[in-house]
Amino acid sequence: MGKKMKILALDSSGLVASVAVMEDDILTAEYNIQHKKTHSQTLLPMMDEIRKMINLDVASLDAVALAAGPGSFTGLRIGSATAKGLGLALDIPLVEVPTLEGLAYNIYGFRDYVCPMMDARRGQVYTGIYKFEKEGSGAGYQLVTVKGQCAMPIEEIVGILNEMGHEVIFLGDGVPVFQEKLANLMKVGYSFAPAHMNRQRAASIAALGGVYYRLGKKVSSQDHVPIYLRSSQAERERKEREEKQGSK
């Protein structure tokens, strides 16, 4: 059995604010909120509430796992700043869990392809394709990346899935946005994850973060940088203005 560990996990990459604590592979607390308030209003109070409810000594933490991106630029920055602050104050490493991998881990053990998708605006989604492979007799499953996380038009990811020809399950906040398009474009069998699995969960970040921690996939607080995948809207608009001015 590997080294015992205690991990605090954060996910503020999307619409959900989520905090969890996992100790020795047991989920001791999870707090999820998706209700109007911004992550800057919710994340720290949620962490404090969990700390009080389970009498958590933050000095006993071995690492902070976080959804490292992609996702909401503001949400990622809030999660990143919170994790970096904790890591620096406690002198512990961070475990960066790519957001789409964390989402896919919600469907642990699913026999077919898992396709998480987050609404990236402008007709695009942050997405990827994953599957779970059995690690051995009596062992668990390993998350395998079929197509790494990326930003692309919904038509493009559907085209890739249709070519693969395997049944797939969709989850994430991109599903309700593009559900009608999926119905029109999908040529292979598909389904949608139920409500308790279809959004970001810090519990999944904690569980997958624990796997990565044991594999040595951790970084210092100073070295952590969110995974944005593409420029922010403000950066894109500035570039468009500069290009227009340059063409005059």
Tab-separated table of C-alpha atoms in Angstrom:
chain	number	residue	atom	x	y	z
A	1	MET	CA	0.000	0.000	0.000
A	2	GLY	CA	1.294	3.460	-0.894
A	3	LYS	CA	2.061	6.332	1.402
A	4	LYS	CA	-0.951	7.685	3.262
A	5	MET	CA	-1.992	11.124	2.189
A	6	LYS	CA	-4.453	13.916	2.813
A	7	ILE	CA	-5.485	16.056	-0.144
A	8	LEU	CA	-7.594	19.195	-0.362
A	9	ALA	CA	-9.182	19.499	-3.812
A	10	LEU	CA	-10.616	22.577	-5.524
A	11	ASP	CA	-12.574	23.052	-8.729
A	12	SER	CA	-13.737	26.491	-9.837
A	13	SER	CA	-13.166	25.939	-13.549
A	14	GLY	CA	-16.818	26.099	-14.574
A	15	LEU	CA	-20.267	26.930	-13.234
A	16	VAL	CA	-19.786	24.805	-10.115
A	17	ALA	CA	-17.682	25.791	-7.118
A	18	SER	CA	-16.485	22.613	-5.433
A	19	VAL	CA	-14.219	21.737	-2.513
A	20	ALA	CA	-13.356	18.268	-1.192
A	21	VAL	CA	-11.013	16.569	1.245
A	22	MET	CA	-9.719	13.038	0.705
A	23	GLU	CA	-7.763	11.224	3.399
A	24	ASP	CA	-6.167	7.823	2.733
A	25	ASP	CA	-8.464	7.306	-0.292
A	26	ILE	CA	-11.564	8.069	1.771
A	27	LEU	CA	-13.614	11.105	0.792
A	28	THR	CA	-14.208	12.828	4.118
A	29	ALA	CA	-15.970	15.946	2.817
A	30	GLU	CA	-17.337	17.506	-0.364
A	31	TYR	CA	-19.154	20.808	-0.868
A	32	ASN	CA	-20.643	21.744	-4.252
A	33	ILE	CA	-22.529	24.902	-5.168
A	34	GLN	CA	-23.980	26.076	-8.472
A	35	HIS	CA	-26.264	28.947	-7.619
A	36	LYS	CA	-25.862	32.525	-8.912
A	37	LYS	CA	-22.958	33.634	-6.716
A	38	THR	CA	-19.439	33.991	-8.097
A	39	HIS	CA	-16.571	31.740	-7.070
A	40	SER	CA	-14.868	34.676	-5.369
A	41	GLN	CA	-17.869	34.749	-3.006
A	42	THR	CA	-18.148	31.012	-2.427
A	43	LEU	CA	-14.826	29.158	-2.595
A	44	LEU	CA	-13.124	30.427	0.579
A	45	PRO	CA	-16.296	30.228	2.753
A	46	MET	CA	-16.847	26.664	1.491
A	47	MET	CA	-13.289	25.715	2.407
A	48	ASP	CA	-13.714	27.238	5.865
A	49	GLU	CA	-17.020	25.425	6.413
A	50	ILE	CA	-15.443	22.077	5.511
A	51	ARG	CA	-12.477	22.812	7.761
A	52	LYS	CA	-14.801	23.405	10.706
A	53	MET	CA	-17.132	20.488	9.963
A	54	ILE	CA	-14.380	17.859	9.865
A	55	ASN	CA	-11.961	19.581	12.263
A	56	LEU	CA	-9.370	19.775	9.527
A	57	ASP	CA	-5.879	20.818	10.548
A	58	VAL	CA	-4.647	22.392	7.321
A	59	ALA	CA	-1.061	21.804	8.444
A	60	SER	CA	-1.739	18.062	8.021
A	61	LEU	CA	-2.405	18.386	4.277
A	62	ASP	CA	0.061	16.712	1.931
A	63	ALA	CA	-1.051	18.490	-1.239
A	64	VAL	CA	-3.667	20.677	-2.885
A	65	ALA	CA	-5.210	19.233	-6.045
A	66	LEU	CA	-6.977	21.596	-8.402
A	67	ALA	CA	-8.777	21.633	-11.710
A	68	ALA	CA	-5.983	23.317	-13.653
A	69	GLY	CA	-7.922	24.205	-16.792
A	70	PRO	CA	-9.286	24.805	-19.269
A	71	GLY	CA	-12.440	26.593	-18.222
A	72	SER	CA	-13.696	29.983	-17.139
A	73	PHE	CA	-10.751	32.388	-17.121
A	74	THR	CA	-11.958	34.108	-13.952
A	75	GLY	CA	-12.794	30.824	-12.250
A	76	LEU	CA	-9.418	29.306	-13.085
A	77	ARG	CA	-7.610	32.354	-11.733
A	78	ILE	CA	-9.574	32.218	-8.470
A	79	GLY	CA	-8.851	28.507	-8.022
A	80	SER	CA	-5.213	28.963	-9.001
A	81	ALA	CA	-4.644	31.875	-6.616
A	82	THR	CA	-6.320	29.975	-3.771
A	83	ALA	CA	-4.284	26.806	-4.367
A	84	LYS	CA	-1.018	28.719	-4.777
A	85	GLY	CA	-1.651	30.643	-1.571
A	86	LEU	CA	-2.274	27.444	0.376
A	87	GLY	CA	0.703	25.717	-1.180
A	88	LEU	CA	3.029	28.578	-0.326
A	89	ALA	CA	1.705	29.023	3.204
A	90	LEU	CA	1.855	25.299	4.023
A	91	ASP	CA	4.934	24.490	1.922
A	92	ILE	CA	3.159	21.644	0.115
A	93	PRO	CA	2.949	20.808	-3.604
A	94	LEU	CA	0.048	21.268	-5.973
A	95	VAL	CA	-1.385	18.493	-8.135
A	96	GLU	CA	-2.625	19.849	-11.459
A	97	VAL	CA	-5.579	17.850	-12.782
A	98	PRO	CA	-6.635	18.851	-16.311
A	99	THR	CA	-10.284	19.894	-16.066
A	100	LEU	CA	-11.553	17.517	-18.753
A	101	GLU	CA	-9.768	14.571	-17.143
A	102	GLY	CA	-11.389	15.439	-13.822
A	103	LEU	CA	-14.803	15.565	-15.482
A	104	ALA	CA	-14.227	12.237	-17.228
A	105	TYR	CA	-13.293	10.681	-13.868
A	106	ASN	CA	-16.883	11.261	-12.739
A	107	ILE	CA	-17.801	8.287	-14.959
A	108	TYR	CA	-15.114	5.991	-13.522
A	109	GLY	CA	-15.253	2.507	-15.025
A	110	PHE	CA	-17.625	3.360	-17.893
A	111	ARG	CA	-17.160	0.727	-20.616
A	112	ASP	CA	-17.348	3.014	-23.666
A	113	TYR	CA	-15.915	6.423	-24.550
A	114	VAL	CA	-16.377	9.402	-22.242
A	115	CYS	CA	-16.619	12.844	-23.838
A	116	PRO	CA	-16.770	15.754	-21.386
A	117	MET	CA	-17.561	19.115	-22.923
A	118	MET	CA	-17.627	22.616	-21.503
A	119	ASP	CA	-19.166	25.547	-23.319
A	120	ALA	CA	-16.254	27.632	-24.654
A	121	ARG	CA	-18.550	30.149	-26.443
A	122	ARG	CA	-18.447	31.057	-30.136
A	123	GLY	CA	-19.796	27.611	-31.076
A	124	GLN	CA	-16.824	25.843	-29.502
A	125	VAL	CA	-16.367	23.431	-26.623
A	126	TYR	CA	-13.485	22.504	-24.398
A	127	THR	CA	-13.486	18.768	-24.819
A	128	GLY	CA	-11.534	15.529	-25.005
A	129	ILE	CA	-12.167	11.812	-25.407
A	130	TYR	CA	-11.326	9.289	-22.700
A	131	LYS	CA	-11.823	5.639	-21.782
A	132	PHE	CA	-11.160	3.424	-18.791
A	133	GLU	CA	-8.946	0.362	-19.089
A	134	LYS	CA	-8.811	-2.431	-16.543
A	135	GLU	CA	-5.425	-2.490	-14.828
A	136	GLY	CA	-5.515	-6.199	-13.981
A	137	SER	CA	-7.559	-8.899	-12.312
A	138	GLY	CA	-9.227	-7.427	-9.253
A	139	ALA	CA	-7.566	-4.064	-9.839
A	140	GLY	CA	-9.193	-0.758	-10.663
A	141	TYR	CA	-9.365	1.185	-13.894
A	142	GLN	CA	-6.882	3.546	-15.485
A	143	LEU	CA	-8.043	6.695	-17.231
A	144	VAL	CA	-6.679	6.637	-20.776
A	145	THR	CA	-6.617	9.697	-23.012
A	146	VAL	CA	-7.889	8.954	-26.521
A	147	LYS	CA	-7.882	12.620	-27.531
A	148	GLY	CA	-6.334	15.175	-25.212
A	149	GLN	CA	-8.266	18.210	-24.058
A	150	CYS	CA	-8.644	20.944	-26.653
A	151	ALA	CA	-10.959	23.718	-27.848
A	152	MET	CA	-12.846	23.008	-31.082
A	153	PRO	CA	-16.199	23.484	-32.836
A	154	ILE	CA	-18.890	21.044	-31.750
A	155	GLU	CA	-19.117	19.721	-35.319
A	156	GLU	CA	-15.454	18.730	-35.253
A	157	ILE	CA	-15.555	16.678	-32.065
A	158	VAL	CA	-18.765	14.981	-33.234
A	159	GLY	CA	-17.062	14.112	-36.525
A	160	ILE	CA	-14.182	12.477	-34.658
A	161	LEU	CA	-16.576	10.467	-32.468
A	162	ASN	CA	-18.590	9.319	-35.470
A	163	GLU	CA	-15.409	8.116	-37.191
A	164	MET	CA	-14.393	6.158	-34.079
A	165	GLY	CA	-17.682	4.295	-34.192
A	166	HIS	CA	-17.980	3.581	-30.448
A	167	GLU	CA	-20.815	4.446	-28.085
A	168	VAL	CA	-20.084	7.528	-25.999
A	169	ILE	CA	-21.403	9.270	-22.909
A	170	PHE	CA	-21.442	13.089	-22.772
A	171	LEU	CA	-21.227	15.267	-19.684
A	172	GLY	CA	-20.444	18.863	-18.764
A	173	ASP	CA	-22.122	22.259	-19.076
A	174	GLY	CA	-21.676	22.134	-22.862
A	175	VAL	CA	-24.256	19.359	-23.133
A	176	PRO	CA	-27.433	21.453	-22.643
A	177	VAL	CA	-25.992	24.162	-24.923
A	178	PHE	CA	-25.349	21.748	-27.805
A	179	GLN	CA	-27.843	18.965	-27.073
A	180	GLU	CA	-29.930	19.714	-30.169
A	181	LYS	CA	-26.849	19.708	-32.417
A	182	LEU	CA	-25.692	16.442	-30.920
A	183	ALA	CA	-29.079	14.880	-31.690
A	184	ASN	CA	-28.791	16.016	-35.316
A	185	LEU	CA	-25.124	15.153	-35.887
A	186	MET	CA	-24.354	12.010	-33.888
A	187	LYS	CA	-24.326	8.796	-35.926
A	188	VAL	CA	-23.209	6.447	-33.138
A	189	GLY	CA	-24.969	5.510	-29.929
A	190	TYR	CA	-24.685	8.048	-27.138
A	191	SER	CA	-26.105	8.944	-23.737
A	192	PHE	CA	-25.896	11.763	-21.207
A	193	ALA	CA	-24.551	11.487	-17.674
A	194	PRO	CA	-27.142	11.895	-14.894
A	195	ALA	CA	-27.313	14.990	-12.697
A	196	HIS	CA	-24.989	13.717	-9.965
A	197	MET	CA	-22.206	13.052	-12.503
A	198	ASN	CA	-22.572	15.730	-15.166
A	199	ARG	CA	-20.730	18.695	-13.644
A	200	GLN	CA	-17.341	19.368	-12.109
A	201	ARG	CA	-16.782	17.720	-8.727
A	202	ALA	CA	-13.855	18.302	-6.424
A	203	ALA	CA	-14.260	14.677	-5.299
A	204	SER	CA	-13.121	13.546	-8.744
A	205	ILE	CA	-10.242	16.043	-8.654
A	206	ALA	CA	-9.244	14.601	-5.267
A	207	ALA	CA	-9.455	10.986	-6.449
A	208	LEU	CA	-7.560	11.525	-9.700
A	209	GLY	CA	-5.239	13.939	-7.929
A	210	GLY	CA	-4.399	11.145	-5.489
A	211	VAL	CA	-3.454	8.894	-8.405
A	212	TYR	CA	-1.240	11.602	-9.898
A	213	TYR	CA	0.293	12.450	-6.516
A	214	ARG	CA	1.445	8.854	-6.087
A	215	LEU	CA	2.877	8.939	-9.604
A	216	GLY	CA	4.909	11.983	-8.645
A	217	LYS	CA	2.912	14.370	-10.839
A	218	LYS	CA	3.092	17.442	-8.629
A	219	VAL	CA	4.450	20.956	-8.944
A	220	SER	CA	5.467	23.727	-6.604
A	221	SER	CA	3.132	26.645	-6.027
A	222	GLN	CA	5.579	28.915	-7.849
A	223	ASP	CA	5.574	26.706	-10.954
A	224	HIS	CA	1.821	26.291	-11.300
A	225	VAL	CA	0.178	28.075	-14.230
A	226	PRO	CA	-3.475	27.535	-15.273
A	227	ILE	CA	-4.153	25.765	-18.581
A	228	TYR	CA	-6.162	28.228	-20.648
A	229	LEU	CA	-5.911	26.532	-24.096
A	230	ARG	CA	-6.879	29.764	-25.836
A	231	SER	CA	-6.779	33.522	-25.330
A	232	SER	CA	-9.354	35.280	-23.182
A	233	GLN	CA	-12.144	37.288	-24.798
A	234	ALA	CA	-10.423	40.546	-23.815
A	235	GLU	CA	-7.172	39.375	-25.425
A	236	ARG	CA	-8.959	38.258	-28.585
A	237	GLU	CA	-10.807	41.573	-28.869
A	238	ARG	CA	-7.560	43.524	-28.395
A	239	LYS	CA	-5.881	41.461	-31.114
A	240	GLU	CA	-8.816	42.074	-33.473
A	241	ARG	CA	-8.583	45.846	-32.865
A	242	GLU	CA	-4.847	45.805	-33.487
A	243	GLU	CA	-5.299	43.833	-36.711
A	244	LYS	CA	-7.947	46.293	-37.934
A	245	GLN	CA	-5.719	49.252	-37.127
A	246	GLY	CA	-2.783	47.604	-38.864
A	247	SER	CA	-4.801	47.017	-42.039
A	248	LYS	CA	-5.719	50.683	-42.392
